[in-house]
CSV table of C-alpha atoms in Angstrom, one decimal:
chain,number,residue,atom,x,y,z
V,30,MET,CA,-25.8,4.1,11.6
V,31,ASN,CA,-24.8,5.9,14.8
V,32,ILE,CA,-21.1,6.3,14.3
V,33,HIS,CA,-20.2,7.5,17.8
V,34,GLN,CA,-22.3,4.7,19.4
V,35,THR,CA,-20.6,2.1,17.3
V,36,ALA,CA,-17.2,3.5,18.2
V,37,GLU,CA,-18.0,3.4,21.9
V,38,SER,CA,-19.3,-0.2,21.6
V,39,ILE,CA,-16.1,-1.3,19.8
V,40,VAL,CA,-13.9,0.2,22.4
V,41,LYS,CA,-15.9,-1.6,25.1
V,42,GLN,CA,-15.9,-4.9,23.4
V,43,VAL,CA,-12.2,-5.0,22.6
V,44,GLY,CA,-11.6,-4.8,26.4
V,45,GLY,CA,-11.6,-1.0,26.9
V,46,ARG,CA,-9.1,1.7,25.9
V,47,GLU,CA,-6.5,0.4,28.4
V,48,ASN,CA,-6.4,-2.9,26.3
V,49,ILE,CA,-5.6,-1.0,23.1
V,50,GLU,CA,-1.9,-1.1,22.3
V,51,ASP,CA,-2.1,0.4,18.8
V,52,LEU,CA,-4.8,1.5,16.5
V,53,SER,CA,-4.7,2.2,12.7
V,54,HIS,CA,-6.9,1.8,9.7
V,55,CYS,CA,-6.7,1.1,6.0
V,56,PHE,CA,-9.4,1.5,3.3
V,57,THR,CA,-11.9,-0.8,5.0
V,58,ARG,CA,-10.6,-2.1,8.3
V,59,LEU,CA,-9.8,-0.9,11.8
V,60,ARG,CA,-6.5,-2.5,12.8
V,61,PHE,CA,-6.1,-3.0,16.6
V,62,VAL,CA,-3.0,-4.4,18.4
V,63,LEU,CA,-4.4,-5.5,21.7
V,64,ARG,CA,-2.6,-6.1,24.9
V,65,ASP,CA,-4.7,-9.1,25.6
V,66,GLU,CA,-6.8,-10.5,22.8
V,67,SER,CA,-8.8,-12.8,25.1
V,68,LYS,CA,-10.5,-9.7,26.5
V,69,ALA,CA,-12.0,-8.9,23.1
V,70,ASP,CA,-15.5,-10.2,22.3
V,71,LYS,CA,-15.3,-11.0,18.6
V,72,GLU,CA,-18.9,-12.2,18.3
V,73,ALA,CA,-20.3,-9.1,20.0
V,74,ILE,CA,-18.3,-6.8,17.7
V,75,ALA,CA,-19.4,-8.7,14.6
V,76,ARG,CA,-23.1,-8.1,15.6
V,77,LEU,CA,-22.6,-4.3,15.9
V,78,GLU,CA,-24.3,-2.1,13.3
V,79,GLY,CA,-22.1,-1.4,10.3
V,80,VAL,CA,-19.5,-4.2,11.1
V,81,ILE,CA,-19.1,-6.5,8.2
V,82,GLN,CA,-16.6,-9.0,9.7
V,83,VAL,CA,-14.0,-9.4,12.5
V,84,VAL,CA,-10.7,-11.0,11.6
V,85,LYS,CA,-7.7,-11.9,13.7
V,86,SER,CA,-4.6,-11.8,11.4
V,87,GLY,CA,-1.0,-10.9,11.5
V,88,GLY,CA,-1.0,-10.1,15.2
V,89,GLN,CA,-3.9,-7.7,14.7
V,90,PHE,CA,-7.5,-7.6,15.7
V,91,GLN,CA,-9.2,-6.3,12.5
V,92,VAL,CA,-12.7,-4.9,12.3
V,93,VAL,CA,-14.0,-4.7,8.7
V,94,LEU,CA,-16.3,-1.7,8.3
V,95,GLY,CA,-16.2,-0.9,4.6
V,96,PRO,CA,-16.6,2.8,3.5
V,97,ASN,CA,-17.5,3.9,7.1
V,98,VAL,CA,-14.1,3.0,8.4
V,99,ILE,CA,-12.7,6.6,8.5
V,100,LYS,CA,-15.7,8.0,10.3
V,101,VAL,CA,-15.6,5.3,12.9
V,102,TYR,CA,-11.8,5.6,13.3
V,103,ASP,CA,-12.2,9.4,13.9
V,104,ALA,CA,-14.9,8.6,16.5
V,105,LEU,CA,-12.7,6.0,18.1
V,106,ILE,CA,-9.9,8.5,18.5
V,107,SER,CA,-12.3,10.8,20.2
V,108,VAL,CA,-13.6,8.0,22.5
V,109,ILE,CA,-10.1,6.8,23.4
V,110,ASP,CA,-8.9,10.4,23.9
V,111,SER,CA,-5.7,10.2,21.9
V,112,GLY,CA,-4.0,12.9,23.9
V,113,GLU,CA,-3.9,10.7,27.0
V,114,GLU,CA,-3.6,7.4,25.3
V,115,GLY,CA,-1.0,8.4,22.6
V,116,GLY,CA,2.0,7.2,24.7
V,117,LYS,CA,0.4,3.8,25.0
V,118,ALA,CA,-1.2,3.3,21.6
V,119,GLY,CA,1.8,3.2,19.3
V,120,ASP,CA,4.7,1.2,20.7
V,121,SER,CA,3.8,-2.1,19.0
V,122,ARG,CA,7.3,-3.3,19.9
V,123,LYS,CA,5.9,-4.2,23.3
V,124,THR,CA,3.5,-6.8,22.0
V,125,GLU,CA,4.1,-10.5,22.2
V,126,SER,CA,3.4,-11.1,18.5
V,127,SER,CA,6.0,-12.7,16.4
V,128,SER,CA,8.8,-10.9,14.5
V,129,LEU,CA,7.0,-11.6,11.2
V,130,ASN,CA,3.8,-10.1,12.5
V,131,GLN,CA,5.6,-7.0,13.7
V,132,LEU,CA,7.3,-6.7,10.3
V,133,LEU,CA,4.0,-6.9,8.5
V,134,GLN,CA,2.4,-4.4,10.8
V,135,THR,CA,5.3,-2.0,10.3
V,136,ILE,CA,5.2,-2.3,6.5
V,137,SER,CA,1.5,-1.7,6.7
V,138,LYS,CA,2.0,1.5,8.8
V,139,ILE,CA,4.6,2.8,6.4
V,140,PHE,CA,2.8,2.2,3.1
V,141,THR,CA,-0.9,2.3,3.9
V,142,PRO,CA,-1.1,6.1,4.5
V,143,LEU,CA,0.4,6.7,1.0
V,144,ILE,CA,-2.2,4.6,-0.8
V,145,PRO,CA,-4.9,7.3,-1.3
V,146,ALA,CA,-2.3,9.6,-3.0
V,147,ILE,CA,-0.9,6.7,-5.1
V,148,ALA,CA,-4.5,5.8,-6.1
V,149,ALA,CA,-5.2,9.4,-7.1
V,150,SER,CA,-2.0,9.4,-9.1
V,151,GLY,CA,-3.1,6.2,-10.9
V,152,LEU,CA,-6.5,7.6,-11.7
V,153,ILE,CA,-5.0,10.9,-13.1
V,154,LYS,CA,-2.5,8.9,-15.2
V,155,GLY,CA,-5.2,6.6,-16.5
V,156,LEU,CA,-7.4,9.5,-17.5
V,157,LEU,CA,-4.5,11.3,-19.2
V,158,THR,CA,-3.6,8.1,-21.1
V,159,ALA,CA,-7.2,7.7,-22.3
V,160,ALA,CA,-7.3,11.4,-23.4
V,161,ARG,CA,-4.0,11.1,-25.2
V,162,LEU,CA,-5.1,8.0,-27.1
V,163,LEU,CA,-8.4,9.5,-28.1
V,164,ALA,CA,-6.7,12.8,-29.2
V,165,ALA,CA,-4.1,10.8,-31.2
V,166,ARG,CA,-6.8,9.2,-33.3
V,167,ARG,CA,-7.8,12.7,-34.3
V,168,GLY,CA,-4.3,13.7,-35.1
V,169,ILE,CA,-3.8,15.8,-32.0
V,170,ASP,CA,-0.7,15.6,-29.8
V,171,LEU,CA,-1.7,16.2,-26.3
V,172,SER,CA,1.8,15.8,-24.9
V,173,VAL,CA,2.6,19.4,-25.7
V,174,ASN,CA,-0.7,20.7,-24.2
V,175,ASP,CA,-0.2,22.9,-21.1
V,176,THR,CA,-3.0,21.3,-19.2
V,177,TYR,CA,-1.8,17.8,-20.0
V,178,ILE,CA,1.8,18.6,-18.9
V,179,LEU,CA,0.7,20.1,-15.6
V,180,MET,CA,-1.8,17.3,-14.7
V,181,LEU,CA,0.9,14.8,-15.6
V,182,ALA,CA,3.2,16.6,-13.2
V,183,ALA,CA,0.6,16.4,-10.5
V,184,SER,CA,0.3,12.6,-11.0
V,185,GLN,CA,4.1,12.3,-10.7
V,186,ILE,CA,4.5,14.2,-7.4
V,187,ILE,CA,3.8,11.3,-5.0
V,188,PHE,CA,6.5,9.2,-6.8
V,189,TYR,CA,9.1,11.9,-7.5
V,190,PHE,CA,9.1,13.0,-3.8
V,191,MET,CA,8.6,9.4,-2.5
V,192,PRO,CA,11.6,9.7,-0.2
V,193,VAL,CA,9.9,12.7,1.6
V,194,PHE,CA,6.6,10.9,2.0
V,195,LEU,CA,8.2,7.6,3.1
V,196,GLY,CA,10.5,9.5,5.4
V,197,TYR,CA,7.4,10.8,7.3
V,198,THR,CA,5.5,7.5,7.4
V,199,ALA,CA,8.5,5.4,8.2
V,200,ALA,CA,9.6,7.8,11.0
V,201,LYS,CA,6.0,7.7,12.4
V,202,ALA,CA,5.9,3.9,12.3
V,203,LEU,CA,9.4,3.4,13.8
V,204,ARG,CA,9.0,6.3,16.3
V,205,CYS,CA,11.7,8.8,15.5
V,206,ASN,CA,11.7,12.5,14.5
V,207,GLU,CA,9.3,12.8,11.5
V,208,ILE,CA,10.5,16.2,10.4
V,209,ILE,CA,14.2,15.2,10.4
V,210,ALA,CA,13.3,12.1,8.4
V,211,MET,CA,11.4,14.2,5.9
V,212,THR,CA,14.3,16.7,5.7
V,213,LEU,CA,16.6,13.8,4.9
V,214,GLY,CA,14.1,12.6,2.3
V,215,GLY,CA,13.9,16.1,0.8
V,216,PHE,CA,17.7,16.2,0.7
V,217,LEU,CA,17.7,13.0,-1.5
V,218,CYS,CA,15.3,14.8,-3.9
V,219,TYR,CA,17.2,18.1,-3.9
V,220,PRO,CA,17.9,19.2,-7.5
V,221,GLN,CA,21.5,20.1,-6.8
V,222,LEU,CA,22.2,16.6,-5.4
V,223,ASP,CA,20.5,15.0,-8.4
V,224,HIS,CA,22.7,17.1,-10.7
V,225,ILE,CA,25.8,15.9,-8.9
V,226,LEU,CA,24.6,12.3,-9.2
V,227,GLN,CA,24.0,12.6,-12.9
V,228,ASP,CA,27.7,13.5,-13.4
V,229,THR,CA,29.0,10.0,-13.2
V,230,ALA,CA,32.3,10.9,-14.7
V,231,SER,CA,33.4,13.0,-11.8
V,232,ALA,CA,34.0,11.9,-8.2
V,233,THR,CA,32.3,13.8,-5.5
V,234,ARG,CA,33.4,13.6,-1.8
V,235,ILE,CA,31.8,14.6,1.5
V,236,PHE,CA,34.2,14.9,4.5
V,237,GLY,CA,36.8,13.3,2.2
V,238,ILE,CA,34.7,10.2,1.5
V,239,ALA,CA,33.5,9.5,-2.0
V,240,ILE,CA,29.7,9.4,-2.4
V,241,GLY,CA,28.0,6.6,-4.4
V,242,LYS,CA,27.3,7.2,-8.0
V,243,GLY,CA,26.6,4.9,-11.0
V,244,ALA,CA,24.3,3.7,-13.7
V,245,TRP,CA,22.6,0.5,-14.7
V,246,THR,CA,21.0,-1.0,-17.8
V,247,ILE,CA,17.4,-2.2,-17.9
V,248,GLY,CA,16.7,-3.8,-21.3
V,249,ASP,CA,17.8,-1.4,-24.0
V,250,SER,CA,17.9,1.7,-21.7
V,251,THR,CA,20.5,3.0,-19.2
V,252,ARG,CA,19.4,4.7,-16.0
V,253,VAL,CA,21.6,6.9,-14.0
V,254,PHE,CA,21.8,6.6,-10.2
V,255,THR,CA,19.2,8.9,-8.6
V,256,TYR,CA,17.2,9.0,-5.4
V,257,THR,CA,14.1,10.7,-6.7
V,258,GLU,CA,11.3,8.1,-6.8
V,259,SER,CA,13.4,5.7,-4.8
V,260,VAL,CA,12.0,3.6,-2.0
V,261,ILE,CA,14.6,1.6,-0.1
V,262,PRO,CA,17.3,4.2,0.5
V,263,ILE,CA,15.1,6.4,2.7
V,264,LEU,CA,13.8,3.4,4.6
V,265,LEU,CA,17.3,2.3,5.4
V,266,ALA,CA,18.2,5.9,6.5
V,267,VAL,CA,15.2,6.1,8.8
V,268,LEU,CA,15.9,2.7,10.3
V,269,VAL,CA,19.4,3.9,11.2
V,270,LEU,CA,18.1,7.3,12.3
V,271,VAL,CA,15.9,5.6,15.0
V,272,TYR,CA,19.0,4.1,16.7
V,273,LEU,CA,21.1,7.2,16.2
V,274,GLU,CA,18.6,9.4,18.0
V,275,GLN,CA,18.5,6.9,20.9
V,276,ILE,CA,22.3,7.0,21.2
V,277,LEU,CA,22.4,10.8,21.0
V,278,ARG,CA,19.7,11.2,23.7
V,279,ARG,CA,21.7,8.9,25.9
V,280,PHE,CA,24.8,11.1,25.9
V,281,ILE,CA,23.5,14.6,25.3
V,282,PRO,CA,22.1,16.6,28.3
V,283,GLN,CA,18.3,16.9,28.1
V,284,MET,CA,18.4,20.7,28.0
V,285,LEU,CA,20.6,20.6,24.8
V,286,GLN,CA,18.7,17.7,23.1
V,287,ILE,CA,16.2,20.0,21.3
V,288,ILE,CA,19.0,21.4,19.1
V,289,LEU,CA,21.8,19.0,19.2
V,290,VAL,CA,19.9,15.7,18.6
V,291,PRO,CA,18.3,16.8,15.3
V,292,GLY,CA,21.4,18.8,14.3
V,293,LEU,CA,23.9,16.0,14.9
V,294,SER,CA,21.4,13.5,13.4
V,295,LEU,CA,21.5,15.4,10.0
V,296,ILE,CA,25.2,16.1,10.1
V,297,LEU,CA,25.9,12.4,10.6
V,298,MET,CA,23.1,10.9,8.4
V,299,VAL,CA,23.8,13.0,5.3
V,300,PRO,CA,27.3,11.5,4.6
V,301,PHE,CA,26.3,8.0,5.9
V,302,THR,CA,23.3,8.0,3.5
V,303,LEU,CA,25.2,9.3,0.5
V,304,CYS,CA,28.2,7.0,1.0
V,305,LEU,CA,26.6,3.8,2.3
V,306,LEU,CA,22.9,3.6,2.9
V,307,GLY,CA,21.8,5.3,-0.3
V,308,PRO,CA,23.9,3.2,-2.7
V,309,ALA,CA,23.0,0.0,-0.8
V,310,GLY,CA,19.3,0.9,-1.1
V,311,ILE,CA,19.6,1.6,-4.8
V,312,TRP,CA,21.4,-1.7,-5.5
V,313,ALA,CA,19.0,-3.6,-3.2
V,314,GLY,CA,16.1,-2.1,-5.2
V,315,ASN,CA,17.6,-3.1,-8.5
V,316,GLY,CA,18.2,-6.6,-7.0
V,317,ILE,CA,14.6,-7.0,-6.0
V,318,GLN,CA,13.4,-5.8,-9.4
V,319,ARG,CA,15.7,-8.2,-11.2
V,320,LEU,CA,14.6,-11.1,-8.9
V,321,TYR,CA,10.9,-10.4,-9.4
V,322,TYR,CA,11.3,-10.2,-13.2
V,323,GLY,CA,13.6,-13.2,-13.2
V,324,ILE,CA,10.8,-15.2,-11.5
V,325,MET,CA,8.3,-13.8,-13.9
V,326,SER,CA,10.5,-14.6,-16.9
V,327,ILE,CA,10.5,-18.3,-16.1
V,328,ASN,CA,6.8,-18.4,-16.8
V,329,GLN,CA,4.9,-15.1,-16.7
V,330,VAL,CA,1.6,-16.9,-17.4
V,331,LEU,CA,2.1,-19.0,-14.2
V,332,GLY,CA,3.3,-15.9,-12.3
V,333,GLY,CA,0.2,-14.0,-13.3
V,334,ALA,CA,-2.0,-16.9,-12.4
V,335,VAL,CA,-0.5,-17.3,-9.0
V,336,ILE,CA,-0.9,-13.6,-8.1
V,337,GLY,CA,-4.3,-13.3,-9.7
V,338,GLY,CA,-5.5,-16.4,-7.9
V,339,LEU,CA,-4.0,-15.9,-4.5
V,340,TRP,CA,-4.1,-12.1,-4.0
V,341,GLY,CA,-7.5,-12.3,-2.4
V,342,VAL,CA,-6.1,-14.9,0.0
V,343,PHE,CA,-3.2,-12.6,0.7
V,344,VAL,CA,-5.7,-9.8,1.6
V,345,ILE,CA,-7.4,-12.1,4.2
V,346,PHE,CA,-4.1,-12.6,6.0
V,347,GLY,CA,-2.9,-9.0,5.4
V,348,VAL,CA,0.3,-10.2,3.8
V,349,HIS,CA,-0.5,-8.4,0.5
V,350,ARG,CA,0.9,-5.3,2.2
V,351,ALA,CA,4.3,-6.9,2.2
V,352,LEU,CA,4.2,-7.2,-1.6
V,353,LEU,CA,3.3,-3.5,-2.2
V,354,PRO,CA,6.9,-2.3,-1.9
V,355,ILE,CA,7.8,-4.6,-4.8
V,356,GLY,CA,5.4,-2.8,-7.1
V,357,LEU,CA,6.4,0.7,-5.9
V,358,ASN,CA,10.1,-0.2,-6.3
V,359,ASP,CA,9.4,-1.5,-9.8
V,360,VAL,CA,7.8,1.8,-10.8
V,361,ALA,CA,10.8,3.7,-9.4
V,362,VAL,CA,13.4,1.5,-11.1
V,363,SER,CA,11.9,0.7,-14.5
V,364,GLY,CA,8.9,3.1,-14.8
V,365,ARG,CA,6.4,0.2,-15.1
V,366,GLN,CA,4.9,-2.6,-13.0
V,367,ASN,CA,2.7,-5.6,-13.5
V,368,LEU,CA,2.1,-6.7,-9.9
V,369,LEU,CA,-1.1,-4.8,-9.5
V,370,ALA,CA,-2.2,-5.7,-13.0
V,371,PHE,CA,-2.3,-9.4,-11.9
V,372,ALA,CA,-3.8,-8.3,-8.6
V,373,GLY,CA,-6.5,-6.6,-10.6
V,374,ALA,CA,-7.6,-10.0,-11.9
V,375,ALA,CA,-8.2,-10.9,-8.2
V,376,ASN,CA,-10.0,-7.7,-7.5
V,377,PHE,CA,-12.4,-8.1,-10.4
V,378,SER,CA,-12.9,-11.8,-9.6
V,379,GLN,CA,-14.0,-10.9,-6.1
V,380,GLY,CA,-16.4,-8.4,-7.5
V,381,GLY,CA,-17.7,-10.9,-9.9
V,382,ALA,CA,-18.3,-13.5,-7.2
V,383,ALA,CA,-20.1,-10.9,-5.2
V,384,LEU,CA,-22.3,-10.2,-8.2
V,385,GLY,CA,-23.1,-13.9,-8.5
V,386,VAL,CA,-24.1,-13.9,-4.8
V,387,MET,CA,-26.3,-10.8,-5.3
V,388,LEU,CA,-28.1,-12.5,-8.2
V,389,ARG,CA,-28.5,-15.9,-6.4
V,390,THR,CA,-29.3,-15.0,-2.8
V,391,LYS,CA,-32.9,-14.4,-1.7
V,392,LYS,CA,-31.9,-12.7,1.5
V,393,LYS,CA,-32.4,-8.9,1.3
V,394,GLU,CA,-29.5,-8.0,3.6
V,395,MET,CA,-27.0,-10.3,1.8
V,396,LYS,CA,-28.2,-8.9,-1.6
V,397,SER,CA,-27.6,-5.4,-0.3
V,398,VAL,CA,-24.1,-6.2,1.1
V,399,ALA,CA,-23.2,-8.1,-2.2
V,400,ALA,CA,-24.4,-5.2,-4.4
V,401,SER,CA,-22.2,-2.6,-2.5
V,402,ALA,CA,-19.3,-5.0,-2.6
V,403,VAL,CA,-19.5,-5.4,-6.4
V,404,ILE,CA,-19.3,-1.6,-6.8
V,405,SER,CA,-16.4,-1.3,-4.4
V,406,ALA,CA,-14.4,-4.1,-6.0
V,407,ALA,CA,-15.1,-3.3,-9.6
V,408,LEU,CA,-15.0,0.5,-9.5
V,409,VAL,CA,-12.0,1.2,-7.2
V,410,GLY,CA,-10.5,-2.2,-6.5
V,411,ILE,CA,-11.3,-2.4,-2.8
V,412,THR,CA,-12.2,-6.1,-2.2
V,413,GLU,CA,-12.6,-6.4,1.6
V,414,PRO,CA,-16.4,-5.8,1.5
V,415,ALA,CA,-16.7,-8.6,-1.1
V,416,ILE,CA,-14.4,-11.0,0.7
V,417,TYR,CA,-15.7,-10.6,4.2
V,418,GLY,CA,-19.2,-9.5,3.4
V,419,CYS,CA,-20.2,-12.5,1.3
V,420,ASN,CA,-17.5,-14.5,-0.6
V,421,LEU,CA,-15.6,-15.9,2.4
V,422,ARG,CA,-18.7,-16.3,4.5
V,423,LEU,CA,-20.3,-18.5,1.8
V,424,LYS,CA,-17.1,-20.3,0.9
V,425,LYS,CA,-18.0,-21.3,-2.7
V,426,PRO,CA,-17.9,-17.7,-4.1
V,427,MET,CA,-14.4,-17.4,-2.6
V,428,ILE,CA,-13.3,-20.6,-4.4
V,429,CYS,CA,-14.8,-19.3,-7.7
V,430,ALA,CA,-13.0,-16.0,-7.3
V,431,VAL,CA,-9.7,-17.7,-6.7
V,432,ILE,CA,-10.1,-19.9,-9.8
V,433,CYS,CA,-11.3,-17.1,-12.1
V,434,GLY,CA,-8.7,-14.6,-10.7
V,435,ALA,CA,-6.0,-17.2,-11.6
V,436,ILE,CA,-7.3,-17.6,-15.2
V,437,GLY,CA,-7.5,-13.8,-15.6
V,438,GLY,CA,-4.0,-13.3,-14.2
V,439,GLY,CA,-2.7,-16.0,-16.5
V,440,ILE,CA,-4.2,-14.2,-19.5
V,441,MET,CA,-2.5,-10.9,-18.5
V,442,GLY,CA,0.8,-12.8,-18.0
V,443,LEU,CA,0.5,-14.2,-21.5
V,444,GLY,CA,0.0,-10.7,-23.0
V,445,GLY,CA,2.9,-9.2,-21.0
V,446,VAL,CA,0.5,-6.6,-19.4
V,447,CYS,CA,2.1,-3.8,-17.4
V,448,GLY,CA,1.2,-0.3,-16.3
V,449,ASP,CA,3.1,3.0,-16.0
V,450,ALA,CA,1.7,3.8,-12.5
V,451,PHE,CA,1.1,2.0,-9.2
V,452,ALA,CA,-2.7,2.1,-9.4
V,453,ASN,CA,-5.2,0.0,-7.5
V,454,ASN,CA,-7.2,-1.9,-10.2
V,455,GLY,CA,-10.7,-0.9,-10.9
V,456,ILE,CA,-12.8,0.6,-13.7
V,457,LEU,CA,-11.6,4.1,-12.9
V,458,THR,CA,-7.9,3.2,-13.5
V,459,ILE,CA,-8.1,0.7,-16.4
V,460,PHE,CA,-6.4,3.1,-18.8
V,461,THR,CA,-3.2,3.0,-16.7
V,462,TYR,CA,-2.6,-0.3,-18.5
V,463,ALA,CA,-3.0,1.2,-22.0
V,464,ALA,CA,0.2,3.2,-21.7
V,465,PHE,CA,2.4,0.5,-23.4
V,466,GLY,CA,0.3,-0.3,-26.4
V,467,MET,CA,-3.2,-1.5,-27.3
V,468,THR,CA,-2.1,-5.2,-27.5
V,469,LYS,CA,-1.2,-5.3,-23.9
V,470,PHE,CA,-4.3,-3.3,-23.0
V,471,VAL,CA,-6.5,-5.8,-24.9
V,472,PHE,CA,-5.0,-8.7,-22.9
V,473,TYR,CA,-5.6,-6.7,-19.7
V,474,LEU,CA,-9.3,-6.1,-20.6
V,475,ALA,CA,-9.6,-9.8,-21.5
V,476,GLY,CA,-8.1,-10.8,-18.1
V,477,ILE,CA,-10.4,-8.7,-16.0
V,478,ALA,CA,-13.5,-9.6,-18.1
V,479,VAL,CA,-12.8,-13.4,-17.7
V,480,ALA,CA,-12.1,-12.8,-13.9
V,481,PHE,CA,-15.3,-10.8,-13.3
V,482,PHE,CA,-17.9,-12.5,-15.5
V,483,GLY,CA,-16.4,-15.9,-15.0
V,484,ALA,CA,-16.6,-15.6,-11.2
V,485,ALA,CA,-20.1,-14.2,-11.4
V,486,ALA,CA,-21.3,-17.1,-13.6
V,487,MET,CA,-19.5,-19.8,-11.6
V,488,THR,CA,-20.9,-18.4,-8.3
V,489,TYR,CA,-24.4,-18.3,-9.8
V,490,VAL,CA,-24.2,-21.8,-11.1
V,491,ALA,CA,-22.7,-23.1,-7.8
V,492,GLU,CA,-25.9,-22.4,-6.0
V,493,VAL,CA,-24.4,-21.0,-2.8
V,494,ASP,CA,-26.1,-21.9,0.5
V,495,ASP,CA,-27.0,-18.9,2.5
V,496,SER,CA,-29.5,-20.6,4.8
V,497,GLU,CA,-27.3,-20.5,7.8
V,498,LEU,CA,-26.6,-16.8,7.6
């Protein structure tokens, strides 16, 4: 595959670089926001070497490339010449897409860059959990081992300093000063501030205004108000920072803006965040967590079945990105999450359906696409190659994946499965779901086994028709 040639062809077929309003990527897709989608030749792009599928979803023109996406993205940046196009390719607020599409795009821009680090954290945690369980069977306590302690710390960094990372990605997505946003996020994680917040018995004031403190009870445990690992407070702070910077630039002479805009932004945002935005974000996060578990408590089997069955459909429309903050917030608030456990049933079912296609099809190209899709979905939980490469194109495998994903998710819901990290579901991260006992882990294994092998068997028996491909 000629990466540079593919990139040049994509730019040409989407209507040229002047038609590109915004460009980003996730694990498998290029995500374009185009000024005029009618100028893009969807069929011509779909025929390019290395392109798996072309999808229009959520106000975006998406080109599915699988594992080559980063190489093609880098080549695209070179072709477009980001230095000259940067002012144009970023302000998605100018597009004519709906408010909902803009919201989904913004959420994707904020959280997608963090996924590799989050996935790495989940992998490390899963391996540490497996090592700890194996050592415990031999009477060894790994929790006091130096290597275990340091690697566990490495797996926690992305979550502990989440306000810093989210400060950067949110500021970049909303177009305000990234470094000031990161500074604000770092302030929320500052040990001295955390020490002040832990002292709930004493009142603390800034400029004479009391800052928010408190504690809440989750189950049998009580958690004290803290901003480390939090998600919503920094997002609210950056949202306000965007408008604050605009106001300050309007009234401050341009020659003084380089010092006064960031300086006044911090002076104003620190008390505003501590006294209003931070507490509001914490309580909003608690509310979201209680609402999610309230829904799950009605019937967790049904909840697991719905997410396990429809997660692949959510991926098609890109709306799964809007659900990721729920799982991240869940880990921050309670130290556990089950959203991605149920989504894991969908991941394995898509991989299983692709396996069924691989075993049934007689077309060499489709067999190759399906084989790579099985590895991608089952090993690391990336399902776009399976969805767009074979399952959705052949229709019946997609239906089989939805059915078996729902059954697998229901099994996990029955067993109360949850994990201690926000980890994309695949073979490499399965031990993340062993952290809360072997019973839950067995239900997790049963769920993914039914999803994977059930979808493979159903797809094989369904005798998919690939004659028109």
